[in-house]
PDB file of C-alpha atoms and ligand atoms in Angstrom:
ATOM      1  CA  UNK A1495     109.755  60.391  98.423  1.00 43.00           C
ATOM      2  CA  UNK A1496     106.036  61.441  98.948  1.00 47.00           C
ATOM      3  CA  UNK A1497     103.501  60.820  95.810  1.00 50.00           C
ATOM      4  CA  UNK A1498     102.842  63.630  93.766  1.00 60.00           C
ATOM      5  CA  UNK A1499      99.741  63.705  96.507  1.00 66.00           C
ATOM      6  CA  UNK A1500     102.122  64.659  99.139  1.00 80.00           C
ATOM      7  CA  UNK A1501     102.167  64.309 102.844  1.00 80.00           C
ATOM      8  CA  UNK A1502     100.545  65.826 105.812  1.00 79.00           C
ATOM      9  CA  UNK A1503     102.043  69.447 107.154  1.00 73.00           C
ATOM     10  CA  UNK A1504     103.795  68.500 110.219  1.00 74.00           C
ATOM     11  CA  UNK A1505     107.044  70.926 109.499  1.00 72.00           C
ATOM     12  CA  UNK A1506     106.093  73.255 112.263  1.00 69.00           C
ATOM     13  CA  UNK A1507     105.214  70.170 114.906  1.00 70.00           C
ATOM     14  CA  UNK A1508     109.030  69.852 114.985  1.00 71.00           C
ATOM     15  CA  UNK A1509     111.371  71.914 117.084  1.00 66.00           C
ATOM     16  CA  UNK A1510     113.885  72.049 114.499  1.00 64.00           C
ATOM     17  CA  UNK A1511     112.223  74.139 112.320  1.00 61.00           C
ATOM     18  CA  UNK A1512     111.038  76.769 114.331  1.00 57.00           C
ATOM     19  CA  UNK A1513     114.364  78.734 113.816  1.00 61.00           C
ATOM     20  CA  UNK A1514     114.342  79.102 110.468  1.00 69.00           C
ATOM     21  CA  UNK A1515     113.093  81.597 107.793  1.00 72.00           C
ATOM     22  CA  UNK A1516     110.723  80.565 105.630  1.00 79.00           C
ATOM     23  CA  UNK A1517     112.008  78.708 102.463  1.00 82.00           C
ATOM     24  CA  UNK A1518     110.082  77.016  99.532  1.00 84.00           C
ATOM     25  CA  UNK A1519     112.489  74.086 100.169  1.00 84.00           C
ATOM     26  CA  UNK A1520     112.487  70.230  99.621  1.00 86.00           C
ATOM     27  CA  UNK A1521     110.341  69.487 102.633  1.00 84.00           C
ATOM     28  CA  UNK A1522     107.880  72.574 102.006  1.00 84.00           C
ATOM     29  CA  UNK A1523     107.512  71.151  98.577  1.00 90.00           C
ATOM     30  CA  UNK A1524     106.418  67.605 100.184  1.00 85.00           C
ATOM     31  CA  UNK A1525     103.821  68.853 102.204  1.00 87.00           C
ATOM     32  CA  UNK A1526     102.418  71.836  99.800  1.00 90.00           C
ATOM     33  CA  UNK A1527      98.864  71.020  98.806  1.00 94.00           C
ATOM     34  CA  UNK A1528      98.269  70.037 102.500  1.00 88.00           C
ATOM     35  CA  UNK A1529      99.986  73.470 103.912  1.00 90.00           C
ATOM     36  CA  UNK A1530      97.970  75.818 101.373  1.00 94.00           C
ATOM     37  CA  UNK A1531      94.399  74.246 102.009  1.00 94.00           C
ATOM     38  CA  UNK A1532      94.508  74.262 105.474  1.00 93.00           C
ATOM     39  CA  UNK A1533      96.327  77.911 105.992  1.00 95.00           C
ATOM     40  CA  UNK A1534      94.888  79.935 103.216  1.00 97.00           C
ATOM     41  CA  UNK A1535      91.189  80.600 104.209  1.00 98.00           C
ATOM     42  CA  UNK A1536      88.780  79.616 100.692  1.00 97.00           C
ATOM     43  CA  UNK A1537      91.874  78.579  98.963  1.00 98.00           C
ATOM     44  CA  UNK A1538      89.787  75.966  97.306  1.00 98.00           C
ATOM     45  CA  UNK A1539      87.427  79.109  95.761  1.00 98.00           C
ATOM     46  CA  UNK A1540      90.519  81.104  94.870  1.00 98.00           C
ATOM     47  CA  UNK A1541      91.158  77.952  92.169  1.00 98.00           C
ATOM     48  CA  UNK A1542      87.385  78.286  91.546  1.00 98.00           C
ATOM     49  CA  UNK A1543      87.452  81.722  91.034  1.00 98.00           C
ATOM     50  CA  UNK A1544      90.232  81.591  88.669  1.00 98.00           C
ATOM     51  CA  UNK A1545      88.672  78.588  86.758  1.00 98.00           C
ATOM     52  CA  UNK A1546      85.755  81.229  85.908  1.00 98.00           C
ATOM     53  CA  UNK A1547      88.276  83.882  84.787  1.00 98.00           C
ATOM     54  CA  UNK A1548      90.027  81.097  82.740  1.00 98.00           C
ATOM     55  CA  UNK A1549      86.251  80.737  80.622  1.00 98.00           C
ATOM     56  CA  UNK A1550      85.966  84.708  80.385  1.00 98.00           C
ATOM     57  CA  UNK A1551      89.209  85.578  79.486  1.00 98.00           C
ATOM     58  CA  UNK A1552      91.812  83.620  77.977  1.00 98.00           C
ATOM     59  CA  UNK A1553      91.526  83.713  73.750  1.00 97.00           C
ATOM     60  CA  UNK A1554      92.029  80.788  71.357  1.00 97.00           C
ATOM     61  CA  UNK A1555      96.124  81.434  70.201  1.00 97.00           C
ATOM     62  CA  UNK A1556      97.619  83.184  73.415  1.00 98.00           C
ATOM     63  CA  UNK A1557      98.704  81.647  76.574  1.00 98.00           C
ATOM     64  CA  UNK A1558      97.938  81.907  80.302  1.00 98.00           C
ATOM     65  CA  UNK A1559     100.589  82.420  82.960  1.00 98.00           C
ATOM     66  CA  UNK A1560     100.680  81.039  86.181  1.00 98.00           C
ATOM     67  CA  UNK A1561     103.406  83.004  88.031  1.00 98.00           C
ATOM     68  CA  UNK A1562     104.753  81.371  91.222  1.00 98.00           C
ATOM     69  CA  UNK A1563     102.894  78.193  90.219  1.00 98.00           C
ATOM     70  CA  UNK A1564     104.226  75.970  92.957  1.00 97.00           C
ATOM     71  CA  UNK A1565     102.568  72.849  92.657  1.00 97.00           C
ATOM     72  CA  UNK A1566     100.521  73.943  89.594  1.00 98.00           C
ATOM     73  CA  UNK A1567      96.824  74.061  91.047  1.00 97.00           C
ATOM     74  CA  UNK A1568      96.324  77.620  89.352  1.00 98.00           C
ATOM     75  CA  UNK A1569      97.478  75.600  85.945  1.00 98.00           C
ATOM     76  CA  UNK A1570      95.169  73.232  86.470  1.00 98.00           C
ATOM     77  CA  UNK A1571      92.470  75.473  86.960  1.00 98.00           C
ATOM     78  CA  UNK A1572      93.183  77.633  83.760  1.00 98.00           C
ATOM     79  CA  UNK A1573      94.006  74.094  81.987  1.00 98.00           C
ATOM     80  CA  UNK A1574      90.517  72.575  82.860  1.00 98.00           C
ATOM     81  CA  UNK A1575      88.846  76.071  81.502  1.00 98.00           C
ATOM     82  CA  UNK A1576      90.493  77.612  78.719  1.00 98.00           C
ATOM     83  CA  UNK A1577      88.975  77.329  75.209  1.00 97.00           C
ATOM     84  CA  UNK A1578      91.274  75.390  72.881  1.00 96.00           C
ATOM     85  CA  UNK A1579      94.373  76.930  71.417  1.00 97.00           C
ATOM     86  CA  UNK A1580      95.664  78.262  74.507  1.00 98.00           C
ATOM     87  CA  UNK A1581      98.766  77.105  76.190  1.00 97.00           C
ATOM     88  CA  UNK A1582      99.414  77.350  79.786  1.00 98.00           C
ATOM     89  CA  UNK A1583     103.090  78.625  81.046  1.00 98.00           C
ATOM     90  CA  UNK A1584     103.435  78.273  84.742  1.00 98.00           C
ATOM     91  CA  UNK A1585     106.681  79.688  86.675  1.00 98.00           C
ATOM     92  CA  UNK A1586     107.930  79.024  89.973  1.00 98.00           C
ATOM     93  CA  UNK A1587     111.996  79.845  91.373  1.00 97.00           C
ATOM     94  CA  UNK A1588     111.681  76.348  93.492  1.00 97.00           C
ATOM     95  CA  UNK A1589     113.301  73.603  91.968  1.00 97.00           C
ATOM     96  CA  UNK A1590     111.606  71.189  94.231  1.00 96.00           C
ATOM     97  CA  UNK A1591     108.290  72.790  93.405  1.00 97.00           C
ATOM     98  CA  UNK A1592     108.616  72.380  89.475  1.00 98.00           C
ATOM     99  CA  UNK A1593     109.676  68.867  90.058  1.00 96.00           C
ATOM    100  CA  UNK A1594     106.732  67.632  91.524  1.00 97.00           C
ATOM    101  CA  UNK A1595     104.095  69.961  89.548  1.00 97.00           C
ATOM    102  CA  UNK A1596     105.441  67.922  86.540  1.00 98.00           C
ATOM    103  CA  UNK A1597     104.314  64.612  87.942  1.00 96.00           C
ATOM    104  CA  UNK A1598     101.198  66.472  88.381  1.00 97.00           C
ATOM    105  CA  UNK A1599     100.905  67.867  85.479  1.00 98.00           C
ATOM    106  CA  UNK A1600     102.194  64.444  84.105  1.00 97.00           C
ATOM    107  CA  UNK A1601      98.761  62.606  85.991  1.00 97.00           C
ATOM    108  CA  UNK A1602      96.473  65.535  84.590  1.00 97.00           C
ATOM    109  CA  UNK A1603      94.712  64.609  81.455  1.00 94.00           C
ATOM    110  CA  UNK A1604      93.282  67.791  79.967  1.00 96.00           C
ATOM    111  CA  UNK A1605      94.518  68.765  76.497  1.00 93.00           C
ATOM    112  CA  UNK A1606      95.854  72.011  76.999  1.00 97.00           C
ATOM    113  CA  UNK A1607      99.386  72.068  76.335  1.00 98.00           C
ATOM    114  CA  UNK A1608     101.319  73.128  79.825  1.00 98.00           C
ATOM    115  CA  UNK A1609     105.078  74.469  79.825  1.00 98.00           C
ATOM    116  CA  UNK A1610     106.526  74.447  83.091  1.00 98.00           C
ATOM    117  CA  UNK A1611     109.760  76.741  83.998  1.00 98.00           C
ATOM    118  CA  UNK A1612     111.750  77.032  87.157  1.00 98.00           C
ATOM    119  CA  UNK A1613     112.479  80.736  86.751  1.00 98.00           C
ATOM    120  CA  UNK A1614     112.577  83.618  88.999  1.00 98.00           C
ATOM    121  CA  UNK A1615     109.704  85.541  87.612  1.00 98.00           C
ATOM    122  CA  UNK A1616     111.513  89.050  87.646  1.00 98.00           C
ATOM    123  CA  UNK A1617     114.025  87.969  85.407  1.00 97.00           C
ATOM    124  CA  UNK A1618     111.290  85.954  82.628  1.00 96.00           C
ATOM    125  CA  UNK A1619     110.062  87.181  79.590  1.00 95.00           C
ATOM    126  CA  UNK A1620     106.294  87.242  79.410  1.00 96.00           C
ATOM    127  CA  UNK A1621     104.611  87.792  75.960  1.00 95.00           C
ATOM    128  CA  UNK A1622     100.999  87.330  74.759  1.00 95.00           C
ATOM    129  CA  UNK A1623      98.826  86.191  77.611  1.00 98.00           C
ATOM    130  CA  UNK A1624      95.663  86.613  77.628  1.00 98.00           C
ATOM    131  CA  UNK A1625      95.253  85.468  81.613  1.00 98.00           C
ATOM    132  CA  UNK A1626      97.933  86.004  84.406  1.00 98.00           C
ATOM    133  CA  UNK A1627      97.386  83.918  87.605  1.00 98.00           C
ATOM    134  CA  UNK A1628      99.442  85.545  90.530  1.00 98.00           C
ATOM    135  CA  UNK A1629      98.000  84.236  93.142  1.00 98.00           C
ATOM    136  CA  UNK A1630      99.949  84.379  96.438  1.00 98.00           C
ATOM    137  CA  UNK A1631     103.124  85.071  95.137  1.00 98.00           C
ATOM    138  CA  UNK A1632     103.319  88.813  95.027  1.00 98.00           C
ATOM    139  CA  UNK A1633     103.633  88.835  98.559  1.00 98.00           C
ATOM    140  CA  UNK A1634     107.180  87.136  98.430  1.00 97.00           C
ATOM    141  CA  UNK A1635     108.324  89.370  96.018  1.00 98.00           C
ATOM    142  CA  UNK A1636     110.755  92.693  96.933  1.00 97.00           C
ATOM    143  CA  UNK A1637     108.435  95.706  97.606  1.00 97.00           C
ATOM    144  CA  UNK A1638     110.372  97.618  95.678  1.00 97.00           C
ATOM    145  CA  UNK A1639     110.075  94.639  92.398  1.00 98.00           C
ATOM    146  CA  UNK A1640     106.235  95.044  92.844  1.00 98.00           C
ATOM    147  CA  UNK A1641     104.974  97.742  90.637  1.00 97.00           C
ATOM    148  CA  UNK A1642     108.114  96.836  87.817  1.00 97.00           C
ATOM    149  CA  UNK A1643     106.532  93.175  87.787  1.00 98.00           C
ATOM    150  CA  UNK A1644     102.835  94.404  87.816  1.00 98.00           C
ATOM    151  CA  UNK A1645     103.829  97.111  84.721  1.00 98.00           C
ATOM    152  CA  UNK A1646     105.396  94.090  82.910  1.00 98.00           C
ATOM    153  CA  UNK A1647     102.442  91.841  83.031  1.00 98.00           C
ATOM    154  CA  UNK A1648     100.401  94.385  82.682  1.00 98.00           C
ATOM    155  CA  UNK A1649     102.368  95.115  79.087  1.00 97.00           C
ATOM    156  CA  UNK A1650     102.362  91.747  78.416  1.00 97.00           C
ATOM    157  CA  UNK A1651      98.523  91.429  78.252  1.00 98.00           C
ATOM    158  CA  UNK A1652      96.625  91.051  75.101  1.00 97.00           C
ATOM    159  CA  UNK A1653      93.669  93.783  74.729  1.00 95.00           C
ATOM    160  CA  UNK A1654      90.954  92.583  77.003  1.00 94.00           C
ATOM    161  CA  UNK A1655      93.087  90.778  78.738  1.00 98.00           C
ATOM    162  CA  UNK A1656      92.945  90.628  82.503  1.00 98.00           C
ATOM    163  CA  UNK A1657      95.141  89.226  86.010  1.00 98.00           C
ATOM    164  CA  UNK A1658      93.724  87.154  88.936  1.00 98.00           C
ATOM    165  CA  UNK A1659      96.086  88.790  91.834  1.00 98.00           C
ATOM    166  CA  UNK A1660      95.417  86.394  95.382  1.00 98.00           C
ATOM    167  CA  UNK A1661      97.417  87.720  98.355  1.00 98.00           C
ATOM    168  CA  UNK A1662      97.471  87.671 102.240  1.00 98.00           C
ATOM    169  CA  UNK A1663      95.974  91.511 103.226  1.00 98.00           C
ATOM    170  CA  UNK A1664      96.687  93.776 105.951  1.00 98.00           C
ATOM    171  CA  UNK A1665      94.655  96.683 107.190  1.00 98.00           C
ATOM    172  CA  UNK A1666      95.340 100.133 108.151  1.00 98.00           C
ATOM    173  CA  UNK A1667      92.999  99.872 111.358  1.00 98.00           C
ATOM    174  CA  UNK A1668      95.143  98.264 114.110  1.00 98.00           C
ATOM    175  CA  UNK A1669      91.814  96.796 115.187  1.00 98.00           C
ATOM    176  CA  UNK A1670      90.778  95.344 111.948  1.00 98.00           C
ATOM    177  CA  UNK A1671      94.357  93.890 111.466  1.00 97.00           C
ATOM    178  CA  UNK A1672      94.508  92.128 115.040  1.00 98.00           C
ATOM    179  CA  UNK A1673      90.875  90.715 114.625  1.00 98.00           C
ATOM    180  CA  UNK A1674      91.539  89.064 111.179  1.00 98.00           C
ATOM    181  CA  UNK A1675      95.029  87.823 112.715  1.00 97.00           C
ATOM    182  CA  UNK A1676      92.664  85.896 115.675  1.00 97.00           C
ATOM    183  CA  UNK A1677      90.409  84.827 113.015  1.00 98.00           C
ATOM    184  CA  UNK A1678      93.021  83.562 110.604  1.00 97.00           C
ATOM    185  CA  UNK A1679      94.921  81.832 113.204  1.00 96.00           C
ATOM    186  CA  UNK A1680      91.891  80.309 114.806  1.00 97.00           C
ATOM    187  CA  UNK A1681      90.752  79.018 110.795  1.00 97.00           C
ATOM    188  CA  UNK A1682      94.498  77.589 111.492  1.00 96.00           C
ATOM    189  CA  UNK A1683      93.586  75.636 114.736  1.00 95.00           C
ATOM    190  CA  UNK A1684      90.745  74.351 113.397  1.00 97.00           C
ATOM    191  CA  UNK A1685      92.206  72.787 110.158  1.00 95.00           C
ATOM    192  CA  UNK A1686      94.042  71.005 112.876  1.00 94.00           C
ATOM    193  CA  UNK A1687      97.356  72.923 113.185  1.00 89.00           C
ATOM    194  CA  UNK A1688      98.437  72.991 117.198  1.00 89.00           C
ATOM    195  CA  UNK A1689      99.202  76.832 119.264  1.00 90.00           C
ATOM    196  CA  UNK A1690     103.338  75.865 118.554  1.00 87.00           C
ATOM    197  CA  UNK A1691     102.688  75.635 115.184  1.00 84.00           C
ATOM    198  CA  UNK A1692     100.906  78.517 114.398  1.00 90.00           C
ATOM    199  CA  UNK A1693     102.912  80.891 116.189  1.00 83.00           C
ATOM    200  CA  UNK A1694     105.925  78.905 114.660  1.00 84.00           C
ATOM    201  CA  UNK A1695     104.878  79.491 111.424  1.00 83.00           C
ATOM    202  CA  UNK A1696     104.064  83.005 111.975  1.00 87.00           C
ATOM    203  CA  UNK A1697     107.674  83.690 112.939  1.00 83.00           C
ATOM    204  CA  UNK A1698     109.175  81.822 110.300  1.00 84.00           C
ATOM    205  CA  UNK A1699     107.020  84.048 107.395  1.00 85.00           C
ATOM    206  CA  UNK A1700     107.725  87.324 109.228  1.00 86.00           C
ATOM    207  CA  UNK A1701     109.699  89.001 106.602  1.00 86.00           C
ATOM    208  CA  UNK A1702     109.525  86.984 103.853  1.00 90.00           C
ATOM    209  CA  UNK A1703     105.809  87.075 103.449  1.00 93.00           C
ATOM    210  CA  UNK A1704     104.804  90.788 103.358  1.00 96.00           C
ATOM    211  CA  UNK A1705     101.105  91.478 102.955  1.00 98.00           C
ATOM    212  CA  UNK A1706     100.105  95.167 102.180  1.00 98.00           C
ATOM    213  CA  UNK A1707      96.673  96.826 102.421  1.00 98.00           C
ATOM    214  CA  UNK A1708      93.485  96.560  99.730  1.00 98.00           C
ATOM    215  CA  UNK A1709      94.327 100.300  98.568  1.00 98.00           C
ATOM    216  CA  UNK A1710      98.290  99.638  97.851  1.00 98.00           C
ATOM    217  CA  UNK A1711      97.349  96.859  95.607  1.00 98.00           C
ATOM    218  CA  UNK A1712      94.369  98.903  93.902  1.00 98.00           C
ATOM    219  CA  UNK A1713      96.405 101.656  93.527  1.00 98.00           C
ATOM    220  CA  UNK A1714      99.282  99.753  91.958  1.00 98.00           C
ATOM    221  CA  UNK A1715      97.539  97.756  89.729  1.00 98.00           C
ATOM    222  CA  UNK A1716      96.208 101.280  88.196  1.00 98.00           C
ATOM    223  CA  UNK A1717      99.294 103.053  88.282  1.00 97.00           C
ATOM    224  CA  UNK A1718     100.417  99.524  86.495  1.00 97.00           C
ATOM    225  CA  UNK A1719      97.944  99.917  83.510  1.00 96.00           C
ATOM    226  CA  UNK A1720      95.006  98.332  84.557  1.00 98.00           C
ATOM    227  CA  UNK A1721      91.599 100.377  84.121  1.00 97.00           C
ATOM    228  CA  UNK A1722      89.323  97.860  85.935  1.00 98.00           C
ATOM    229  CA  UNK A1723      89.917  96.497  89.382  1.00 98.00           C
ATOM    230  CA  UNK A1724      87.717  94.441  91.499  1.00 98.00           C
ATOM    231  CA  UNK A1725      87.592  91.924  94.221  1.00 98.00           C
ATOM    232  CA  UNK A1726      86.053  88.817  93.521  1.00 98.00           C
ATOM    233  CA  UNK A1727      86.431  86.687  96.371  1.00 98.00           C
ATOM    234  CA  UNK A1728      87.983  88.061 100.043  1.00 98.00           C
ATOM    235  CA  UNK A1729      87.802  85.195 103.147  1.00 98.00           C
ATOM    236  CA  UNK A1730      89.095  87.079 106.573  1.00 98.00           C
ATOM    237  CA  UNK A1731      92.806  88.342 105.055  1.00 98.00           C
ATOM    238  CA  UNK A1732      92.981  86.607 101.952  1.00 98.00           C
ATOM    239  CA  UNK A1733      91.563  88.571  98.490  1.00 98.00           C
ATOM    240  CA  UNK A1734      91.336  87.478  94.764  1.00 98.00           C
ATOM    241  CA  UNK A1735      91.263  91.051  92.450  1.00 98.00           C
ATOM    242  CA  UNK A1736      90.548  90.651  88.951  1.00 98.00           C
ATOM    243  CA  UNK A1737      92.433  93.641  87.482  1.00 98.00           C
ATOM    244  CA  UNK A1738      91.165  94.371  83.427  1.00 98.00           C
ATOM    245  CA  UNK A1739      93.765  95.553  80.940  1.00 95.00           C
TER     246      UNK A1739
HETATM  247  C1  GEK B2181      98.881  78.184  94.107  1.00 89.94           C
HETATM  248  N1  GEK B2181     100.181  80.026  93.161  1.00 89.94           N
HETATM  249  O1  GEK B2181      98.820  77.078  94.643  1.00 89.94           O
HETATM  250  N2  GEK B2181     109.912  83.830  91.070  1.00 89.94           N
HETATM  251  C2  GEK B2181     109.235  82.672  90.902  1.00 89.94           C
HETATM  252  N3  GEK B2181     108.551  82.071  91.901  1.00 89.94           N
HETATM  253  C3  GEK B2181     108.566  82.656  93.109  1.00 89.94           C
HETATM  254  C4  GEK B2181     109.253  83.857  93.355  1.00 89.94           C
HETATM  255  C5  GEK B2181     109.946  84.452  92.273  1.00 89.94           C
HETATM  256  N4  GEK B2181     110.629  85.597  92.411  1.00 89.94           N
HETATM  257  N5  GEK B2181     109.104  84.200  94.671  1.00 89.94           N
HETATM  258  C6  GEK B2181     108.320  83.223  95.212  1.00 89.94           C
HETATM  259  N6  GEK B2181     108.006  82.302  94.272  1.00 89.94           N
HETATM  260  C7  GEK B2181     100.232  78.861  94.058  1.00 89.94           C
HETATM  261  C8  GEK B2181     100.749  79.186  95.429  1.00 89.94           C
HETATM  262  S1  GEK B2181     102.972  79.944  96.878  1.00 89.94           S
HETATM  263  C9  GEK B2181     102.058  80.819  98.053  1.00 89.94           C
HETATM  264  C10 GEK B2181     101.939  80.075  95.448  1.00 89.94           C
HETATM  265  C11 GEK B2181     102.351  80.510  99.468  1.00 89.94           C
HETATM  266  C12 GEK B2181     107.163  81.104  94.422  1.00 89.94           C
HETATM  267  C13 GEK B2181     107.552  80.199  95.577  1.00 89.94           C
HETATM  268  O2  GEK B2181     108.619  79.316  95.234  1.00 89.94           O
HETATM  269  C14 GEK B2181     106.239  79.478  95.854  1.00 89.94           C
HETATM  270  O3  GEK B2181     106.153  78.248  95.203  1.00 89.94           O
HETATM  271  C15 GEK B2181     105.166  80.449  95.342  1.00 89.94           C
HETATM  272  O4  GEK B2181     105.867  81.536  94.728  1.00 89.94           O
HETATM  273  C16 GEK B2181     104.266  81.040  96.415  1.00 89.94           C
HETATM  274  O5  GEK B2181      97.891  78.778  93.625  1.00 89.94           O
HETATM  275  O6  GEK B2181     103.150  79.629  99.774  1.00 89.94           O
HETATM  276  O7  GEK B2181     101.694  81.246 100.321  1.00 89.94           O
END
């Protein structure tokens, strides 16, 4: 078994997986950390961005949520940030994915208490947060579950406060969209990732990853009960919106 560290992301180098969707499996779970930081374009500033939401925002006696938490970077973030007082709850359906945030979690020594569930996030309760981390998981979810989720966390907020929503963007513009494909895929090939498993990888997300446009989300996240929305951070077709109660 890898180290709570994990391994390189070779899953795509290997003919057997190009056939199959997408699947936060065993092996995905390995590799994780590696896969995000080299595929997700400022992925390091998303955490950095949240880490500055986690000093404006959370409140001494409420928690923070980190929904879809995978390996629990977004925890750590909030964990490193909040004031004390505030516990951390961070959610992810992947077995394999809880497991290993724990040793993470485990090898972390801020104070902040941290509760980690292996939950499907449509189906958990969420009460008293002050900050909600959904960063890149929104995108996985039903398009149909979207707006039900965002109302619920939404309701779930404590006056003033506010969601850090990260997700994968596409554009109206058939131009725009195909340039900040190239781009993205070229930020790929030069983390180190090979044509195959690019185009791999982009085959094996089709349909289980579905981005949607800057306006959908803006006009959701209204429509959901926020009255403030704003991008804080956008690298080629990734965005982190801070959306106020
Ligand atoms: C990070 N936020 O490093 N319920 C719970 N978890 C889910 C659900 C669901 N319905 N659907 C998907 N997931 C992290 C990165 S990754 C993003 C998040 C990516 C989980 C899924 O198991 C996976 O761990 C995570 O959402 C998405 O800041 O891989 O692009």
């Amino acid at each position: 078994m890898n180290p709570p560290a994990g391994g390189p992301d070779t899953l795509y180098a290997a003919e057997s997986a190009a056939q199959l969707p997408f699947r936060f499996d065993a092996a995905v779970a390995g590799v994780f950390q590696d896969m995000i930081a080299r595929s997700v374009p400022g992925y390091g500033l998303t955490l950095q961005m949240l880490a500055v939401a986690a000093r404006r925002f959370a409140q001494p006696g409420s928690s923070c949520h980190d929904l879809g938490c995978s390996l629990a970077a977004s925890t750590l973030a909030m964990r490193h940030h909040v004031p004390e007082g505030v516990r951390i709850v961070g959610i992810d359906s992947s077995a394999p994915m809880i497991a290993r945030a724990r040793e993470i979690v485990a090898l972390d020594a801020a104070r902040a208490p941290v509760e980690l569930l292996c939950a499907d996030i449509l189906d958990v309760e969420i009460t008293t947060s002050s900050l909600v981390a959904l960063n890149f998981t929104l995108q996985f979810i039903p398009l149909e579950a979207r707006t039900p989720l965002l109302a619920r966390i939404s309701a779930a907020l404590l006056p003033g406060g506010a969601l850090v929503l990260s997700e994968k963007l596409a554009f109206e513009d058939p131009r725009e969209q195909e340039l900040l494909i190239e781009l993205h895929h070229e930020f790929k090939a030069q983390q180190g990732y090979s044509a195959l498993e690019i185009a791999r990888k982009r085959n094996a997300i089709e349909n289980v990853l579905v981005p949607e446009t800057l306006a959908v989300h803006r006009a959701r996240l209204f429509a959901a009960g926020f009255s403030q929305v704003t991008v804080v951070l956008q690298c080629l077709n990734f965005v982190s919106v801070l959306a106020i109660r």
